[in-house]
Amino acid sequence: MKILLHQCCGPCSIYPIEILLENGFDVTTYFYNPNIHPMHELYKRLNGAIDVSRYYNLKCLVSNEYGLTVFLNSEFLDSRKRCSFCYDIRIKNVAKYAAEKGYDCFSSSLLYSKYQNHEEIIKICEKYSKKYNVGFYYYDFREGWKTGIEKSKSMEIYRQQYCGCIFSETDRYDKQLSNQLINRIESDNSVEAV
Ligand code: SF4
């Protein structure tokens, strides 16, 4: 059975690939993530995803579409809708591509992450499976959370420090960088916060 696996990044796709191969699927990976900013980060993750696919000798499809402008529209700026919009544009693209190119089904490494909204991702996958008349293969890849992390470290695959968009980058570093600045100001009389 031919399956197109959406790769959100290299590390998250390791466990899903292993499960799919164990279950006899003919796997092709597809990196499509216009949510990843800034551009240097997109390319680091893209190369990490290729490294993983090559490790398993899989055919890998990659898109370097950089979606900063799209993501800065009003819908995305609404923090309550941001992640839904982000899942939707990625899964829609993958399901449509899978249908057009004759894959039997698709899945996503987003289903591996403990930090994503698993139930919402399932709903969106089912929606586009129906719309494009292509199968959706569901598996709760979260069971392999630790295994995937350990393997990505041993394979020396690039591991990202935040989810992807510039808002998640801010959430990740805001406190840490602000504290560093405060410490510097406190230890240097010639620097003043205004
Ligand atoms: S936090 Fe992650 S899932 Fe949510 S919008 Fe940003 S990149 Fe997408």
PDB file of N, CA and C in Angstrom, residues 36-125:
ATOM      1  N   ILE A  36       7.074  27.332   9.181  1.00  0.00           N
ATOM      2  CA  ILE A  36       8.356  27.416   9.882  1.00  0.00           C
ATOM      3  C   ILE A  36       9.108  28.699   9.510  1.00  0.00           C
ATOM      4  N   HIS A  37       9.401  29.484  10.518  1.00  0.00           N
ATOM      5  CA  HIS A  37      10.077  30.767  10.340  1.00  0.00           C
ATOM      6  C   HIS A  37      11.167  30.907  11.396  1.00  0.00           C
ATOM      7  N   PRO A  38      12.232  31.670  11.237  1.00  0.00           N
ATOM      8  CA  PRO A  38      12.575  32.330   9.974  1.00  0.00           C
ATOM      9  C   PRO A  38      13.152  31.330   8.960  1.00  0.00           C
ATOM     10  N   MET A  39      13.591  31.853   7.838  1.00  0.00           N
ATOM     11  CA  MET A  39      13.945  30.990   6.714  1.00  0.00           C
ATOM     12  C   MET A  39      15.101  30.028   7.027  1.00  0.00           C
ATOM     13  N   HIS A  40      16.097  30.494   7.791  1.00  0.00           N
ATOM     14  CA  HIS A  40      17.203  29.603   8.133  1.00  0.00           C
ATOM     15  C   HIS A  40      16.714  28.366   8.885  1.00  0.00           C
ATOM     16  N   GLU A  41      15.705  28.575   9.718  1.00  0.00           N
ATOM     17  CA  GLU A  41      15.149  27.464  10.492  1.00  0.00           C
ATOM     18  C   GLU A  41      14.433  26.476   9.558  1.00  0.00           C
ATOM     19  N   LEU A  42      13.703  27.033   8.586  1.00  0.00           N
ATOM     20  CA  LEU A  42      13.014  26.175   7.612  1.00  0.00           C
ATOM     21  C   LEU A  42      14.010  25.242   6.927  1.00  0.00           C
ATOM     22  N   TYR A  43      15.131  25.800   6.475  1.00  0.00           N
ATOM     23  CA  TYR A  43      16.107  24.974   5.753  1.00  0.00           C
ATOM     24  C   TYR A  43      16.807  23.971   6.659  1.00  0.00           C
ATOM     25  N   LYS A  44      17.038  24.347   7.917  1.00  0.00           N
ATOM     26  CA  LYS A  44      17.646  23.384   8.853  1.00  0.00           C
ATOM     27  C   LYS A  44      16.715  22.182   9.027  1.00  0.00           C
ATOM     28  N   ARG A  45      15.423  22.459   9.208  1.00  0.00           N
ATOM     29  CA  ARG A  45      14.477  21.358   9.434  1.00  0.00           C
ATOM     30  C   ARG A  45      14.283  20.537   8.168  1.00  0.00           C
ATOM     31  N   LEU A  46      14.268  21.254   7.038  1.00  0.00           N
ATOM     32  CA  LEU A  46      14.096  20.562   5.756  1.00  0.00           C
ATOM     33  C   LEU A  46      15.255  19.580   5.539  1.00  0.00           C
ATOM     34  N   ASN A  47      16.471  20.034   5.803  1.00  0.00           N
ATOM     35  CA  ASN A  47      17.628  19.148   5.626  1.00  0.00           C
ATOM     36  C   ASN A  47      17.605  17.990   6.623  1.00  0.00           C
ATOM     37  N   GLY A  48      17.118  18.260   7.847  1.00  0.00           N
ATOM     38  CA  GLY A  48      16.988  17.189   8.841  1.00  0.00           C
ATOM     39  C   GLY A  48      15.972  16.146   8.379  1.00  0.00           C
ATOM     40  N   ALA A  49      14.908  16.611   7.752  1.00  0.00           N
ATOM     41  CA  ALA A  49      13.870  15.687   7.255  1.00  0.00           C
ATOM     42  C   ALA A  49      14.444  14.825   6.127  1.00  0.00           C
ATOM     43  N   ILE A  50      15.222  15.444   5.246  1.00  0.00           N
ATOM     44  CA  ILE A  50      15.853  14.671   4.160  1.00  0.00           C
ATOM     45  C   ILE A  50      16.812  13.629   4.759  1.00  0.00           C
ATOM     46  N   ASP A  51      17.588  14.048   5.778  1.00  0.00           N
ATOM     47  CA  ASP A  51      18.530  13.111   6.412  1.00  0.00           C
ATOM     48  C   ASP A  51      17.790  11.863   6.912  1.00  0.00           C
ATOM     49  N   VAL A  52      16.637  12.082   7.547  1.00  0.00           N
ATOM     50  CA  VAL A  52      15.876  10.938   8.077  1.00  0.00           C
ATOM     51  C   VAL A  52      15.360  10.055   6.939  1.00  0.00           C
ATOM     52  N   SER A  53      14.798  10.663   5.920  1.00  0.00           N
ATOM     53  CA  SER A  53      14.264   9.864   4.801  1.00  0.00           C
ATOM     54  C   SER A  53      15.364   9.068   4.120  1.00  0.00           C
ATOM     55  N   ARG A  54      16.510   9.677   3.949  1.00  0.00           N
ATOM     56  CA  ARG A  54      17.628   8.974   3.302  1.00  0.00           C
ATOM     57  C   ARG A  54      18.132   7.833   4.195  1.00  0.00           C
ATOM     58  N   TYR A  55      18.102   8.038   5.495  1.00  0.00           N
ATOM     59  CA  TYR A  55      18.535   6.995   6.431  1.00  0.00           C
ATOM     60  C   TYR A  55      17.716   5.711   6.209  1.00  0.00           C
ATOM     61  N   TYR A  56      16.417   5.896   5.926  1.00  0.00           N
ATOM     62  CA  TYR A  56      15.538   4.743   5.725  1.00  0.00           C
ATOM     63  C   TYR A  56      15.390   4.386   4.238  1.00  0.00           C
ATOM     64  N   ASN A  57      16.204   5.035   3.402  1.00  0.00           N
ATOM     65  CA  ASN A  57      16.160   4.798   1.950  1.00  0.00           C
ATOM     66  C   ASN A  57      14.788   5.054   1.337  1.00  0.00           C
ATOM     67  N   LEU A  58      14.148   6.113   1.783  1.00  0.00           N
ATOM     68  CA  LEU A  58      12.818   6.429   1.264  1.00  0.00           C
ATOM     69  C   LEU A  58      12.910   7.536   0.230  1.00  0.00           C
ATOM     70  N   LYS A  59      11.964   7.516  -0.688  1.00  0.00           N
ATOM     71  CA  LYS A  59      11.847   8.634  -1.604  1.00  0.00           C
ATOM     72  C   LYS A  59      11.295   9.811  -0.793  1.00  0.00           C
ATOM     73  N   CYS A  60      11.897  10.989  -0.919  1.00  0.00           N
ATOM     74  CA  CYS A  60      11.372  12.121  -0.146  1.00  0.00           C
ATOM     75  C   CYS A  60      11.061  13.293  -1.056  1.00  0.00           C
ATOM     76  N   LEU A  61       9.898  13.854  -0.835  1.00  0.00           N
ATOM     77  CA  LEU A  61       9.455  15.036  -1.580  1.00  0.00           C
ATOM     78  C   LEU A  61       9.609  16.214  -0.630  1.00  0.00           C
ATOM     79  N   VAL A  62      10.130  17.312  -1.142  1.00  0.00           N
ATOM     80  CA  VAL A  62      10.314  18.462  -0.255  1.00  0.00           C
ATOM     81  C   VAL A  62       9.793  19.739  -0.902  1.00  0.00           C
ATOM     82  N   SER A  63       9.205  20.572  -0.090  1.00  0.00           N
ATOM     83  CA  SER A  63       8.791  21.893  -0.536  1.00  0.00           C
ATOM     84  C   SER A  63       9.476  22.917   0.369  1.00  0.00           C
ATOM     85  N   ASN A  64      10.107  23.906  -0.244  1.00  0.00           N
ATOM     86  CA  ASN A  64      10.741  24.950   0.576  1.00  0.00           C
ATOM     87  C   ASN A  64       9.882  26.217   0.581  1.00  0.00           C
ATOM     88  N   GLU A  65       8.571  26.029   0.372  1.00  0.00           N
ATOM     89  CA  GLU A  65       7.656  27.185   0.400  1.00  0.00           C
ATOM     90  C   GLU A  65       7.782  27.885   1.760  1.00  0.00           C
ATOM     91  N   TYR A  66       8.070  29.174   1.698  1.00  0.00           N
ATOM     92  CA  TYR A  66       8.256  29.949   2.928  1.00  0.00           C
ATOM     93  C   TYR A  66       7.020  30.812   3.128  1.00  0.00           C
ATOM     94  N   GLY A  67       6.233  30.490   4.152  1.00  0.00           N
ATOM     95  CA  GLY A  67       4.898  31.085   4.241  1.00  0.00           C
ATOM     96  C   GLY A  67       4.760  32.255   5.186  1.00  0.00           C
ATOM     97  N   LEU A  68       5.799  33.046   5.345  1.00  0.00           N
ATOM     98  CA  LEU A  68       5.694  34.127   6.325  1.00  0.00           C
ATOM     99  C   LEU A  68       4.552  35.089   6.007  1.00  0.00           C
ATOM    100  N   THR A  69       4.444  35.492   4.756  1.00  0.00           N
ATOM    101  CA  THR A  69       3.399  36.467   4.385  1.00  0.00           C
ATOM    102  C   THR A  69       2.012  35.879   4.609  1.00  0.00           C
ATOM    103  N   VAL A  70       1.841  34.631   4.180  1.00  0.00           N
ATOM    104  CA  VAL A  70       0.534  33.976   4.351  1.00  0.00           C
ATOM    105  C   VAL A  70       0.181  33.887   5.830  1.00  0.00           C
ATOM    106  N   PHE A  71       1.196  33.560   6.632  1.00  0.00           N
ATOM    107  CA  PHE A  71       0.950  33.368   8.052  1.00  0.00           C
ATOM    108  C   PHE A  71       0.710  34.667   8.808  1.00  0.00           C
ATOM    109  N   LEU A  72       1.051  35.772   8.199  1.00  0.00           N
ATOM    110  CA  LEU A  72       0.826  37.038   8.889  1.00  0.00           C
ATOM    111  C   LEU A  72      -0.513  37.663   8.512  1.00  0.00           C
ATOM    112  N   ASN A  73      -1.412  36.876   7.960  1.00  0.00           N
ATOM    113  CA  ASN A  73      -2.738  37.433   7.673  1.00  0.00           C
ATOM    114  C   ASN A  73      -3.571  37.461   8.966  1.00  0.00           C
ATOM    115  N   SER A  74      -4.733  38.066   8.910  1.00  0.00           N
ATOM    116  CA  SER A  74      -5.483  38.312  10.142  1.00  0.00           C
ATOM    117  C   SER A  74      -5.922  37.030  10.829  1.00  0.00           C
ATOM    118  N   GLU A  75      -6.216  35.985  10.040  1.00  0.00           N
ATOM    119  CA  GLU A  75      -6.689  34.731  10.645  1.00  0.00           C
ATOM    120  C   GLU A  75      -5.585  34.138  11.518  1.00  0.00           C
ATOM    121  N   PHE A  76      -4.374  34.204  11.000  1.00  0.00           N
ATOM    122  CA  PHE A  76      -3.256  33.622  11.724  1.00  0.00           C
ATOM    123  C   PHE A  76      -2.935  34.422  12.983  1.00  0.00           C
ATOM    124  N   LEU A  77      -3.139  35.727  12.909  1.00  0.00           N
ATOM    125  CA  LEU A  77      -2.802  36.557  14.058  1.00  0.00           C
ATOM    126  C   LEU A  77      -3.751  36.335  15.238  1.00  0.00           C
ATOM    127  N   ASP A  78      -4.903  35.721  14.966  1.00  0.00           N
ATOM    128  CA  ASP A  78      -5.818  35.373  16.037  1.00  0.00           C
ATOM    129  C   ASP A  78      -5.263  34.128  16.732  1.00  0.00           C
ATOM    130  N   SER A  79      -4.698  34.296  17.929  1.00  0.00           N
ATOM    131  CA  SER A  79      -3.976  33.190  18.557  1.00  0.00           C
ATOM    132  C   SER A  79      -4.856  31.975  18.826  1.00  0.00           C
ATOM    133  N   ARG A  80      -6.185  32.196  18.923  1.00  0.00           N
ATOM    134  CA  ARG A  80      -7.064  31.046  19.182  1.00  0.00           C
ATOM    135  C   ARG A  80      -7.179  30.148  17.959  1.00  0.00           C
ATOM    136  N   LYS A  81      -6.967  30.746  16.774  1.00  0.00           N
ATOM    137  CA  LYS A  81      -7.145  29.972  15.543  1.00  0.00           C
ATOM    138  C   LYS A  81      -5.829  29.571  14.910  1.00  0.00           C
ATOM    139  N   ARG A  82      -4.758  30.105  15.433  1.00  0.00           N
ATOM    140  CA  ARG A  82      -3.467  29.972  14.754  1.00  0.00           C
ATOM    141  C   ARG A  82      -3.094  28.517  14.429  1.00  0.00           C
ATOM    142  N   CYS A  83      -3.145  27.665  15.438  1.00  0.00           N
ATOM    143  CA  CYS A  83      -2.685  26.291  15.210  1.00  0.00           C
ATOM    144  C   CYS A  83      -3.646  25.529  14.295  1.00  0.00           C
ATOM    145  N   SER A  84      -4.945  25.813  14.397  1.00  0.00           N
ATOM    146  CA  SER A  84      -5.909  25.139  13.513  1.00  0.00           C
ATOM    147  C   SER A  84      -5.607  25.486  12.064  1.00  0.00           C
ATOM    148  N   PHE A  85      -5.374  26.752  11.820  1.00  0.00           N
ATOM    149  CA  PHE A  85      -5.052  27.233  10.477  1.00  0.00           C
ATOM    150  C   PHE A  85      -3.765  26.556   9.983  1.00  0.00           C
ATOM    151  N   CYS A  86      -2.813  26.470  10.887  1.00  0.00           N
ATOM    152  CA  CYS A  86      -1.500  25.894  10.571  1.00  0.00           C
ATOM    153  C   CYS A  86      -1.609  24.408  10.216  1.00  0.00           C
ATOM    154  N   TYR A  87      -2.391  23.657  10.975  1.00  0.00           N
ATOM    155  CA  TYR A  87      -2.596  22.233  10.659  1.00  0.00           C
ATOM    156  C   TYR A  87      -3.325  22.107   9.330  1.00  0.00           C
ATOM    157  N   ASP A  88      -4.333  22.939   9.180  1.00  0.00           N
ATOM    158  CA  ASP A  88      -5.215  22.829   8.021  1.00  0.00           C
ATOM    159  C   ASP A  88      -4.475  23.022   6.700  1.00  0.00           C
ATOM    160  N   ILE A  89      -3.674  24.081   6.606  1.00  0.00           N
ATOM    161  CA  ILE A  89      -3.025  24.321   5.308  1.00  0.00           C
ATOM    162  C   ILE A  89      -2.024  23.222   4.972  1.00  0.00           C
ATOM    163  N   ARG A  90      -1.404  22.664   5.990  1.00  0.00           N
ATOM    164  CA  ARG A  90      -0.413  21.614   5.708  1.00  0.00           C
ATOM    165  C   ARG A  90      -1.095  20.302   5.318  1.00  0.00           C
ATOM    166  N   ILE A  91      -2.080  19.917   6.095  1.00  0.00           N
ATOM    167  CA  ILE A  91      -2.727  18.620   5.841  1.00  0.00           C
ATOM    168  C   ILE A  91      -3.524  18.664   4.532  1.00  0.00           C
ATOM    169  N   LYS A  92      -4.143  19.800   4.269  1.00  0.00           N
ATOM    170  CA  LYS A  92      -4.883  19.937   3.002  1.00  0.00           C
ATOM    171  C   LYS A  92      -3.952  19.688   1.814  1.00  0.00           C
ATOM    172  N   ASN A  93      -2.788  20.321   1.850  1.00  0.00           N
ATOM    173  CA  ASN A  93      -1.834  20.189   0.757  1.00  0.00           C
ATOM    174  C   ASN A  93      -1.380  18.738   0.588  1.00  0.00           C
ATOM    175  N   VAL A  94      -1.106  18.079   1.696  1.00  0.00           N
ATOM    176  CA  VAL A  94      -0.604  16.701   1.649  1.00  0.00           C
ATOM    177  C   VAL A  94      -1.690  15.748   1.133  1.00  0.00           C
ATOM    178  N   ALA A  95      -2.910  15.904   1.632  1.00  0.00           N
ATOM    179  CA  ALA A  95      -4.007  15.022   1.204  1.00  0.00           C
ATOM    180  C   ALA A  95      -4.299  15.214  -0.286  1.00  0.00           C
ATOM    181  N   LYS A  96      -4.300  16.460  -0.718  1.00  0.00           N
ATOM    182  CA  LYS A  96      -4.580  16.766  -2.132  1.00  0.00           C
ATOM    183  C   LYS A  96      -3.497  16.158  -3.029  1.00  0.00           C
ATOM    184  N   TYR A  97      -2.259  16.325  -2.605  1.00  0.00           N
ATOM    185  CA  TYR A  97      -1.149  15.791  -3.389  1.00  0.00           C
ATOM    186  C   TYR A  97      -1.232  14.257  -3.447  1.00  0.00           C
ATOM    187  N   ALA A  98      -1.530  13.652  -2.311  1.00  0.00           N
ATOM    188  CA  ALA A  98      -1.641  12.184  -2.254  1.00  0.00           C
ATOM    189  C   ALA A  98      -2.727  11.697  -3.218  1.00  0.00           C
ATOM    190  N   ALA A  99      -3.849  12.402  -3.236  1.00  0.00           N
ATOM    191  CA  ALA A  99      -4.955  11.997  -4.120  1.00  0.00           C
ATOM    192  C   ALA A  99      -4.561  12.170  -5.591  1.00  0.00           C
ATOM    193  N   GLU A 100      -3.963  13.296  -5.899  1.00  0.00           N
ATOM    194  CA  GLU A 100      -3.602  13.584  -7.298  1.00  0.00           C
ATOM    195  C   GLU A 100      -2.557  12.611  -7.837  1.00  0.00           C
ATOM    196  N   LYS A 101      -1.665  12.174  -6.960  1.00  0.00           N
ATOM    197  CA  LYS A 101      -0.555  11.322  -7.417  1.00  0.00           C
ATOM    198  C   LYS A 101      -0.822   9.832  -7.222  1.00  0.00           C
ATOM    199  N   GLY A 102      -2.027   9.476  -6.824  1.00  0.00           N
ATOM    200  CA  GLY A 102      -2.405   8.059  -6.771  1.00  0.00           C
ATOM    201  C   GLY A 102      -1.919   7.285  -5.556  1.00  0.00           C
ATOM    202  N   TYR A 103      -1.643   7.974  -4.451  1.00  0.00           N
ATOM    203  CA  TYR A 103      -1.306   7.237  -3.226  1.00  0.00           C
ATOM    204  C   TYR A 103      -2.588   6.614  -2.667  1.00  0.00           C
ATOM    205  N   ASP A 104      -2.442   5.507  -1.941  1.00  0.00           N
ATOM    206  CA  ASP A 104      -3.622   4.878  -1.336  1.00  0.00           C
ATOM    207  C   ASP A 104      -4.074   5.668  -0.116  1.00  0.00           C
ATOM    208  N   CYS A 105      -3.121   6.237   0.583  1.00  0.00           N
ATOM    209  CA  CYS A 105      -3.468   6.970   1.804  1.00  0.00           C
ATOM    210  C   CYS A 105      -2.353   7.941   2.194  1.00  0.00           C
ATOM    211  N   PHE A 106      -2.643   8.738   3.206  1.00  0.00           N
ATOM    212  CA  PHE A 106      -1.648   9.674   3.735  1.00  0.00           C
ATOM    213  C   PHE A 106      -1.700   9.619   5.255  1.00  0.00           C
ATOM    214  N   SER A 107      -0.660  10.159   5.883  1.00  0.00           N
ATOM    215  CA  SER A 107      -0.643  10.320   7.337  1.00  0.00           C
ATOM    216  C   SER A 107       0.290  11.482   7.647  1.00  0.00           C
ATOM    217  N   SER A 108       0.498  11.765   8.928  1.00  0.00           N
ATOM    218  CA  SER A 108       1.334  12.916   9.270  1.00  0.00           C
ATOM    219  C   SER A 108       2.142  12.656  10.537  1.00  0.00           C
ATOM    220  N   SER A 109       3.385  13.117  10.521  1.00  0.00           N
ATOM    221  CA  SER A 109       4.220  12.995  11.720  1.00  0.00           C
ATOM    222  C   SER A 109       3.747  13.950  12.811  1.00  0.00           C
ATOM    223  N   LEU A 110       2.804  14.833  12.493  1.00  0.00           N
ATOM    224  CA  LEU A 110       2.217  15.680  13.547  1.00  0.00           C
ATOM    225  C   LEU A 110       1.542  14.803  14.600  1.00  0.00           C
ATOM    226  N   LEU A 111       1.138  13.598  14.205  1.00  0.00           N
ATOM    227  CA  LEU A 111       0.469  12.679  15.133  1.00  0.00           C
ATOM    228  C   LEU A 111       1.441  12.018  16.099  1.00  0.00           C
ATOM    229  N   TYR A 112       2.727  12.362  15.968  1.00  0.00           N
ATOM    230  CA  TYR A 112       3.742  11.838  16.899  1.00  0.00           C
ATOM    231  C   TYR A 112       3.924  12.777  18.094  1.00  0.00           C
ATOM    232  N   SER A 113       3.632  14.071  17.881  1.00  0.00           N
ATOM    233  CA  SER A 113       3.975  15.060  18.901  1.00  0.00           C
ATOM    234  C   SER A 113       3.007  15.091  20.080  1.00  0.00           C
ATOM    235  N   LYS A 114       3.593  15.108  21.273  1.00  0.00           N
ATOM    236  CA  LYS A 114       2.786  15.243  22.486  1.00  0.00           C
ATOM    237  C   LYS A 114       2.341  16.686  22.689  1.00  0.00           C
ATOM    238  N   TYR A 115       2.932  17.595  21.944  1.00  0.00           N
ATOM    239  CA  TYR A 115       2.646  19.028  22.147  1.00  0.00           C
ATOM    240  C   TYR A 115       1.609  19.582  21.174  1.00  0.00           C
ATOM    241  N   GLN A 116       1.186  18.784  20.215  1.00  0.00           N
ATOM    242  CA  GLN A 116       0.186  19.263  19.251  1.00  0.00           C
ATOM    243  C   GLN A 116      -1.200  18.785  19.672  1.00  0.00           C
ATOM    244  N   ASN A 117      -2.220  19.415  19.082  1.00  0.00           N
ATOM    245  CA  ASN A 117      -3.599  19.034  19.390  1.00  0.00           C
ATOM    246  C   ASN A 117      -3.968  17.805  18.544  1.00  0.00           C
ATOM    247  N   HIS A 118      -3.747  16.654  19.146  1.00  0.00           N
ATOM    248  CA  HIS A 118      -3.893  15.375  18.440  1.00  0.00           C
ATOM    249  C   HIS A 118      -5.303  15.194  17.858  1.00  0.00           C
ATOM    250  N   GLU A 119      -6.306  15.483  18.687  1.00  0.00           N
ATOM    251  CA  GLU A 119      -7.693  15.260  18.241  1.00  0.00           C
ATOM    252  C   GLU A 119      -8.049  16.155  17.058  1.00  0.00           C
ATOM    253  N   GLU A 120      -7.567  17.380  17.106  1.00  0.00           N
ATOM    254  CA  GLU A 120      -7.879  18.300  16.003  1.00  0.00           C
ATOM    255  C   GLU A 120      -7.178  17.870  14.717  1.00  0.00           C
ATOM    256  N   ILE A 121      -5.965  17.388  14.854  1.00  0.00           N
ATOM    257  CA  ILE A 121      -5.232  16.917  13.671  1.00  0.00           C
ATOM    258  C   ILE A 121      -5.985  15.745  13.030  1.00  0.00           C
ATOM    259  N   ILE A 122      -6.489  14.838  13.854  1.00  0.00           N
ATOM    260  CA  ILE A 122      -7.258  13.700  13.315  1.00  0.00           C
ATOM    261  C   ILE A 122      -8.476  14.213  12.528  1.00  0.00           C
ATOM    262  N   LYS A 123      -9.183  15.163  13.143  1.00  0.00           N
ATOM    263  CA  LYS A 123     -10.404  15.682  12.489  1.00  0.00           C
ATOM    264  C   LYS A 123     -10.074  16.300  11.133  1.00  0.00           C
ATOM    265  N   ILE A 124      -8.992  17.060  11.093  1.00  0.00           N
ATOM    266  CA  ILE A 124      -8.614  17.726   9.831  1.00  0.00           C
ATOM    267  C   ILE A 124      -8.185  16.682   8.791  1.00  0.00           C
ATOM    268  N   CYS A 125      -7.458  15.675   9.230  1.00  0.00           N
ATOM    269  CA  CYS A 125      -7.057  14.607   8.292  1.00  0.00           C
ATOM    270  C   CYS A 125      -8.301  13.908   7.734  1.00  0.00           C
TER     271      CYS A 125
END
